[in-house]
Amino acid sequence: MREVFRKIPLFSELNDSELDAVIALASTNNVPKKSIVVQEGERGNSLYAILKGSVKISYYAPDGREVVLSLLEESSIFGEMSLLDKQPRSATVSTLEDSKLAQIRQGDFERLLLDQPQIALKLLTEVVSRLRRTSTVLERISTMDVPHRLYDYIQDYCKRFGKEDEEGFCSVKLPTHQLIADQLSTSRETISRAVSALKKEEIILPAQGRGEVRVDIDAIDTLLLAIQ
């Protein structure tokens, strides 16, 4: 369990005894696919860490349309904003697959921040990173056409979750076309056509890993430069 928690950037610099203290505060739960973990508008009283699996962060527009803000995978945290500002949850978090989550309640987490101030600094870094990512999403939607939104999204996703090889290709398991469309404010059909075009040009190729593809990062960079 200690090594699993050490992969979480928030806790990565703690020594073994400090990390054991964190683990003692956390309760772990196996959560089925498509389960709501955090509901928009409810009181926030816990921080969560993803030990296994993945989640999506979303909210519902006034017209009932789901807007996906971000996808998080193993070693990511969520729920931290409500603990910091004591406001209701700003978004809904639901699992994309069967997942294992660690939960640390507010009172325990506040005491942990007092005992381990380096965690507070890392938490601030994580919050700023989330805000920057949200700003990027809004910029994509307001300034780019759909194909270029997709190129920028793939570039960012490969940096966050992919593994680059010596040939300049990134092996990564991309989200479903529907999930990408929900994040880029367009339709699944439009994303499917754009991805098909990238496959036809051999910018996206099949990979050996289950569900993975190989992305030609240099080609994606070139496509993005075309709009500069």
Short mmCIF file of C-alpha atoms in Angstrom, two decimals:
data_model
loop_
_atom_site.label_atom_id
_atom_site.label_comp_id
_atom_site.label_asym_id
_atom_site.label_seq_id
_atom_site.Cartn_x
_atom_site.Cartn_y
_atom_site.Cartn_z
CA MET A 1 0.00 0.00 0.00
CA ARG A 2 2.87 2.36 0.80
CA GLU A 3 4.27 2.17 -2.74
CA VAL A 4 0.86 2.83 -4.25
CA PHE A 5 0.49 6.01 -2.17
CA ARG A 6 4.04 7.08 -2.99
CA LYS A 7 3.07 7.33 -6.67
CA ILE A 8 0.64 10.12 -5.77
CA PRO A 9 2.57 13.39 -6.36
CA LEU A 10 0.98 14.98 -3.30
CA PHE A 11 2.70 12.45 -1.04
CA SER A 12 5.76 11.48 -3.11
CA GLU A 13 8.36 13.31 -1.00
CA LEU A 14 7.26 11.98 2.38
CA ASN A 15 9.47 9.50 4.19
CA ASP A 16 8.15 6.08 5.16
CA SER A 17 6.90 7.05 8.62
CA GLU A 18 5.18 10.20 7.29
CA LEU A 19 3.59 8.20 4.50
CA ASP A 20 2.39 5.58 6.95
CA ALA A 21 0.68 8.37 8.89
CA VAL A 22 -1.17 9.40 5.73
CA ILE A 23 -2.20 5.81 4.98
CA ALA A 24 -3.56 5.46 8.52
CA LEU A 25 -5.92 8.39 7.85
CA ALA A 26 -7.23 7.01 4.56
CA SER A 27 -10.10 4.64 4.01
CA THR A 28 -10.05 2.70 0.72
CA ASN A 29 -13.05 1.63 -1.32
CA ASN A 30 -13.60 -0.32 -4.52
CA VAL A 31 -16.01 1.70 -6.65
CA PRO A 32 -17.83 0.19 -9.65
CA LYS A 33 -17.76 1.73 -13.12
CA LYS A 34 -20.18 4.62 -13.75
CA SER A 35 -20.61 5.40 -10.05
CA ILE A 36 -20.95 8.98 -8.81
CA VAL A 37 -18.32 9.65 -6.15
CA VAL A 38 -18.80 13.40 -5.73
CA GLN A 39 -21.98 15.28 -6.64
CA GLU A 40 -21.97 18.90 -7.80
CA GLY A 41 -23.51 21.18 -5.17
CA GLU A 42 -23.06 18.87 -2.18
CA ARG A 43 -20.94 19.74 0.83
CA GLY A 44 -17.30 18.81 0.36
CA ASN A 45 -15.89 16.91 3.32
CA SER A 46 -13.23 14.62 1.81
CA LEU A 47 -10.19 14.48 -0.44
CA TYR A 48 -9.92 11.48 -2.78
CA ALA A 49 -6.92 9.81 -4.41
CA ILE A 50 -7.19 7.36 -7.30
CA LEU A 51 -5.24 4.22 -6.42
CA LYS A 52 -6.53 2.34 -9.46
CA GLY A 53 -8.85 3.23 -12.35
CA SER A 54 -10.01 6.57 -13.72
CA VAL A 55 -12.72 9.22 -13.28
CA LYS A 56 -14.27 12.10 -15.17
CA ILE A 57 -14.99 15.55 -13.76
CA SER A 58 -18.07 17.20 -15.24
CA TYR A 59 -20.99 19.53 -14.69
CA TYR A 60 -24.38 19.94 -16.33
CA ALA A 61 -25.19 23.03 -18.36
CA PRO A 62 -28.62 24.69 -17.96
CA ASP A 63 -29.82 22.86 -21.09
CA GLY A 64 -29.02 19.51 -19.45
CA ARG A 65 -25.91 18.86 -21.53
CA GLU A 66 -22.99 17.27 -19.69
CA VAL A 67 -19.74 19.22 -20.00
CA VAL A 68 -16.64 17.15 -19.20
CA LEU A 69 -13.91 19.33 -17.67
CA SER A 70 -11.19 16.75 -17.18
CA LEU A 71 -10.28 13.08 -16.99
CA LEU A 72 -8.10 11.81 -14.13
CA GLU A 73 -6.23 8.52 -13.88
CA GLU A 74 -4.28 6.57 -11.29
CA SER A 75 -2.27 8.65 -8.77
CA SER A 76 -4.45 11.75 -9.29
CA ILE A 77 -6.41 13.50 -6.54
CA PHE A 78 -9.78 15.24 -6.57
CA GLY A 79 -12.10 16.98 -4.12
CA GLU A 80 -9.39 19.30 -2.82
CA MET A 81 -11.04 22.61 -3.77
CA SER A 82 -14.01 22.26 -1.43
CA LEU A 83 -11.66 21.42 1.43
CA LEU A 84 -9.73 24.63 0.84
CA ASP A 85 -12.56 27.12 0.33
CA LYS A 86 -15.32 25.34 2.33
CA GLN A 87 -17.72 25.81 -0.60
CA PRO A 88 -20.02 23.16 -2.12
CA ARG A 89 -18.60 20.80 -4.74
CA SER A 90 -18.10 22.65 -8.04
CA ALA A 91 -18.45 19.56 -10.25
CA THR A 92 -19.54 15.93 -10.32
CA VAL A 93 -16.94 13.15 -10.31
CA SER A 94 -17.86 9.68 -11.60
CA THR A 95 -15.83 6.57 -12.33
CA LEU A 96 -15.05 5.59 -15.92
CA GLU A 97 -14.11 2.03 -14.93
CA ASP A 98 -13.98 -0.12 -11.82
CA SER A 99 -11.72 1.91 -9.54
CA LYS A 100 -10.07 1.87 -6.13
CA LEU A 101 -10.19 5.18 -4.27
CA ALA A 102 -8.63 6.41 -1.04
CA GLN A 103 -10.65 8.91 1.00
CA ILE A 104 -9.26 11.29 3.63
CA ARG A 105 -11.83 13.29 5.57
CA GLN A 106 -11.60 17.05 6.02
CA GLY A 107 -10.62 17.21 9.67
CA ASP A 108 -7.90 14.59 9.25
CA PHE A 109 -6.61 16.31 6.12
CA GLU A 110 -6.41 19.72 7.80
CA ARG A 111 -4.36 18.22 10.63
CA LEU A 112 -2.15 16.53 8.05
CA LEU A 113 -1.45 19.88 6.36
CA LEU A 114 -0.40 21.37 9.70
CA ASP A 115 1.90 18.42 10.41
CA GLN A 116 3.32 18.18 6.87
CA PRO A 117 3.46 21.72 5.36
CA GLN A 118 5.21 20.43 2.23
CA ILE A 119 1.92 18.74 1.31
CA ALA A 120 0.20 22.14 1.39
CA LEU A 121 2.68 23.50 -1.16
CA LYS A 122 2.12 20.55 -3.47
CA LEU A 123 -1.62 20.92 -3.07
CA LEU A 124 -1.44 24.56 -4.19
CA THR A 125 0.59 23.46 -7.23
CA GLU A 126 -2.09 20.91 -8.09
CA VAL A 127 -4.89 23.46 -7.77
CA VAL A 128 -3.07 25.93 -10.03
CA SER A 129 -2.45 23.16 -12.55
CA ARG A 130 -6.18 22.35 -12.63
CA LEU A 131 -7.05 26.01 -13.15
CA ARG A 132 -4.57 26.28 -16.01
CA ARG A 133 -6.02 23.16 -17.63
CA THR A 134 -9.55 24.53 -17.36
CA SER A 135 -8.36 27.79 -18.91
CA THR A 136 -6.82 25.81 -21.77
CA VAL A 137 -10.10 23.98 -22.37
CA LEU A 138 -11.99 27.28 -22.61
CA GLU A 139 -9.34 28.70 -24.93
CA ARG A 140 -9.59 25.69 -27.23
CA ILE A 141 -13.35 26.02 -27.51
CA SER A 142 -13.33 29.79 -28.09
CA THR A 143 -10.42 30.12 -30.53
CA MET A 144 -9.98 26.85 -32.45
CA ASP A 145 -11.99 24.91 -35.00
CA VAL A 146 -12.82 21.32 -34.04
CA PRO A 147 -9.88 19.58 -35.78
CA HIS A 148 -7.37 21.87 -34.07
CA ARG A 149 -9.12 21.47 -30.72
CA LEU A 150 -8.59 17.74 -31.21
CA TYR A 151 -4.90 18.11 -32.15
CA ASP A 152 -4.26 20.25 -29.09
CA TYR A 153 -6.19 17.81 -26.89
CA ILE A 154 -4.23 14.80 -28.17
CA GLN A 155 -0.93 16.63 -27.67
CA ASP A 156 -1.83 17.45 -24.05
CA TYR A 157 -3.21 13.97 -23.35
CA CYS A 158 -0.04 12.32 -24.62
CA LYS A 159 2.08 14.55 -22.37
CA ARG A 160 -0.03 13.67 -19.34
CA PHE A 161 -0.69 9.98 -19.83
CA GLY A 162 1.37 8.65 -22.73
CA LYS A 163 4.81 7.10 -23.15
CA GLU A 164 7.02 8.41 -25.95
CA ASP A 165 9.36 6.04 -27.78
CA GLU A 166 12.62 6.68 -29.63
CA GLU A 167 10.76 7.13 -32.93
CA GLY A 168 8.81 10.10 -31.60
CA PHE A 169 5.54 8.19 -31.26
CA CYS A 170 3.44 8.31 -28.12
CA SER A 171 1.70 5.13 -26.97
CA VAL A 172 -1.49 6.05 -25.16
CA LYS A 173 -5.02 4.85 -24.52
CA LEU A 174 -7.20 7.74 -25.69
CA PRO A 175 -10.67 8.29 -24.21
CA THR A 176 -13.75 7.30 -26.18
CA HIS A 177 -14.84 9.60 -28.99
CA GLN A 178 -17.87 10.58 -26.91
CA LEU A 179 -15.72 11.60 -23.93
CA ILE A 180 -13.42 13.64 -26.15
CA ALA A 181 -16.44 15.31 -27.78
CA ASP A 182 -17.88 16.16 -24.36
CA GLN A 183 -14.64 17.91 -23.44
CA LEU A 184 -14.29 19.79 -26.72
CA SER A 185 -17.92 20.94 -26.99
CA THR A 186 -18.73 19.10 -30.20
CA SER A 187 -20.40 15.88 -31.37
CA ARG A 188 -19.09 12.33 -31.28
CA GLU A 189 -19.57 12.05 -35.04
CA THR A 190 -17.36 15.10 -35.65
CA ILE A 191 -14.58 13.67 -33.45
CA SER A 192 -14.90 10.27 -35.15
CA ARG A 193 -14.41 11.86 -38.58
CA ALA A 194 -11.40 13.86 -37.40
CA VAL A 195 -9.78 10.80 -35.79
CA SER A 196 -10.44 8.74 -38.91
CA ALA A 197 -8.63 11.39 -40.97
CA LEU A 198 -5.61 11.19 -38.65
CA LYS A 199 -5.60 7.39 -38.97
CA LYS A 200 -5.82 7.64 -42.76
CA GLU A 201 -2.77 9.93 -42.74
CA GLU A 202 -1.02 7.43 -40.38
CA ILE A 203 -0.65 10.06 -37.68
CA ILE A 204 -2.56 7.69 -35.38
CA LEU A 205 -1.58 4.03 -35.69
CA PRO A 206 -2.62 0.84 -33.87
CA ALA A 207 -0.46 -0.21 -30.91
CA GLN A 208 0.17 -3.54 -29.24
CA GLY A 209 -1.39 -2.59 -25.92
CA ARG A 210 -5.09 -3.26 -25.47
CA GLY A 211 -7.00 -0.18 -26.60
CA GLU A 212 -3.80 1.81 -27.15
CA VAL A 213 -2.74 3.76 -30.22
CA ARG A 214 0.59 5.24 -31.37
CA VAL A 215 0.46 8.97 -32.04
CA ASP A 216 3.01 10.75 -34.24
CA ILE A 217 3.74 13.70 -31.94
CA ASP A 218 5.83 15.59 -34.51
CA ALA A 219 2.97 15.42 -37.02
CA ILE A 220 0.50 16.68 -34.40
CA ASP A 221 2.86 19.55 -33.56
CA THR A 222 3.07 20.44 -37.27
CA LEU A 223 -0.73 20.48 -37.59
CA LEU A 224 -0.96 22.83 -34.62
CA LEU A 225 1.70 25.15 -35.98
CA ALA A 226 -0.47 25.64 -39.05
CA ILE A 227 -2.82 27.87 -37.03
CA GLN A 228 -0.09 30.03 -35.43
#
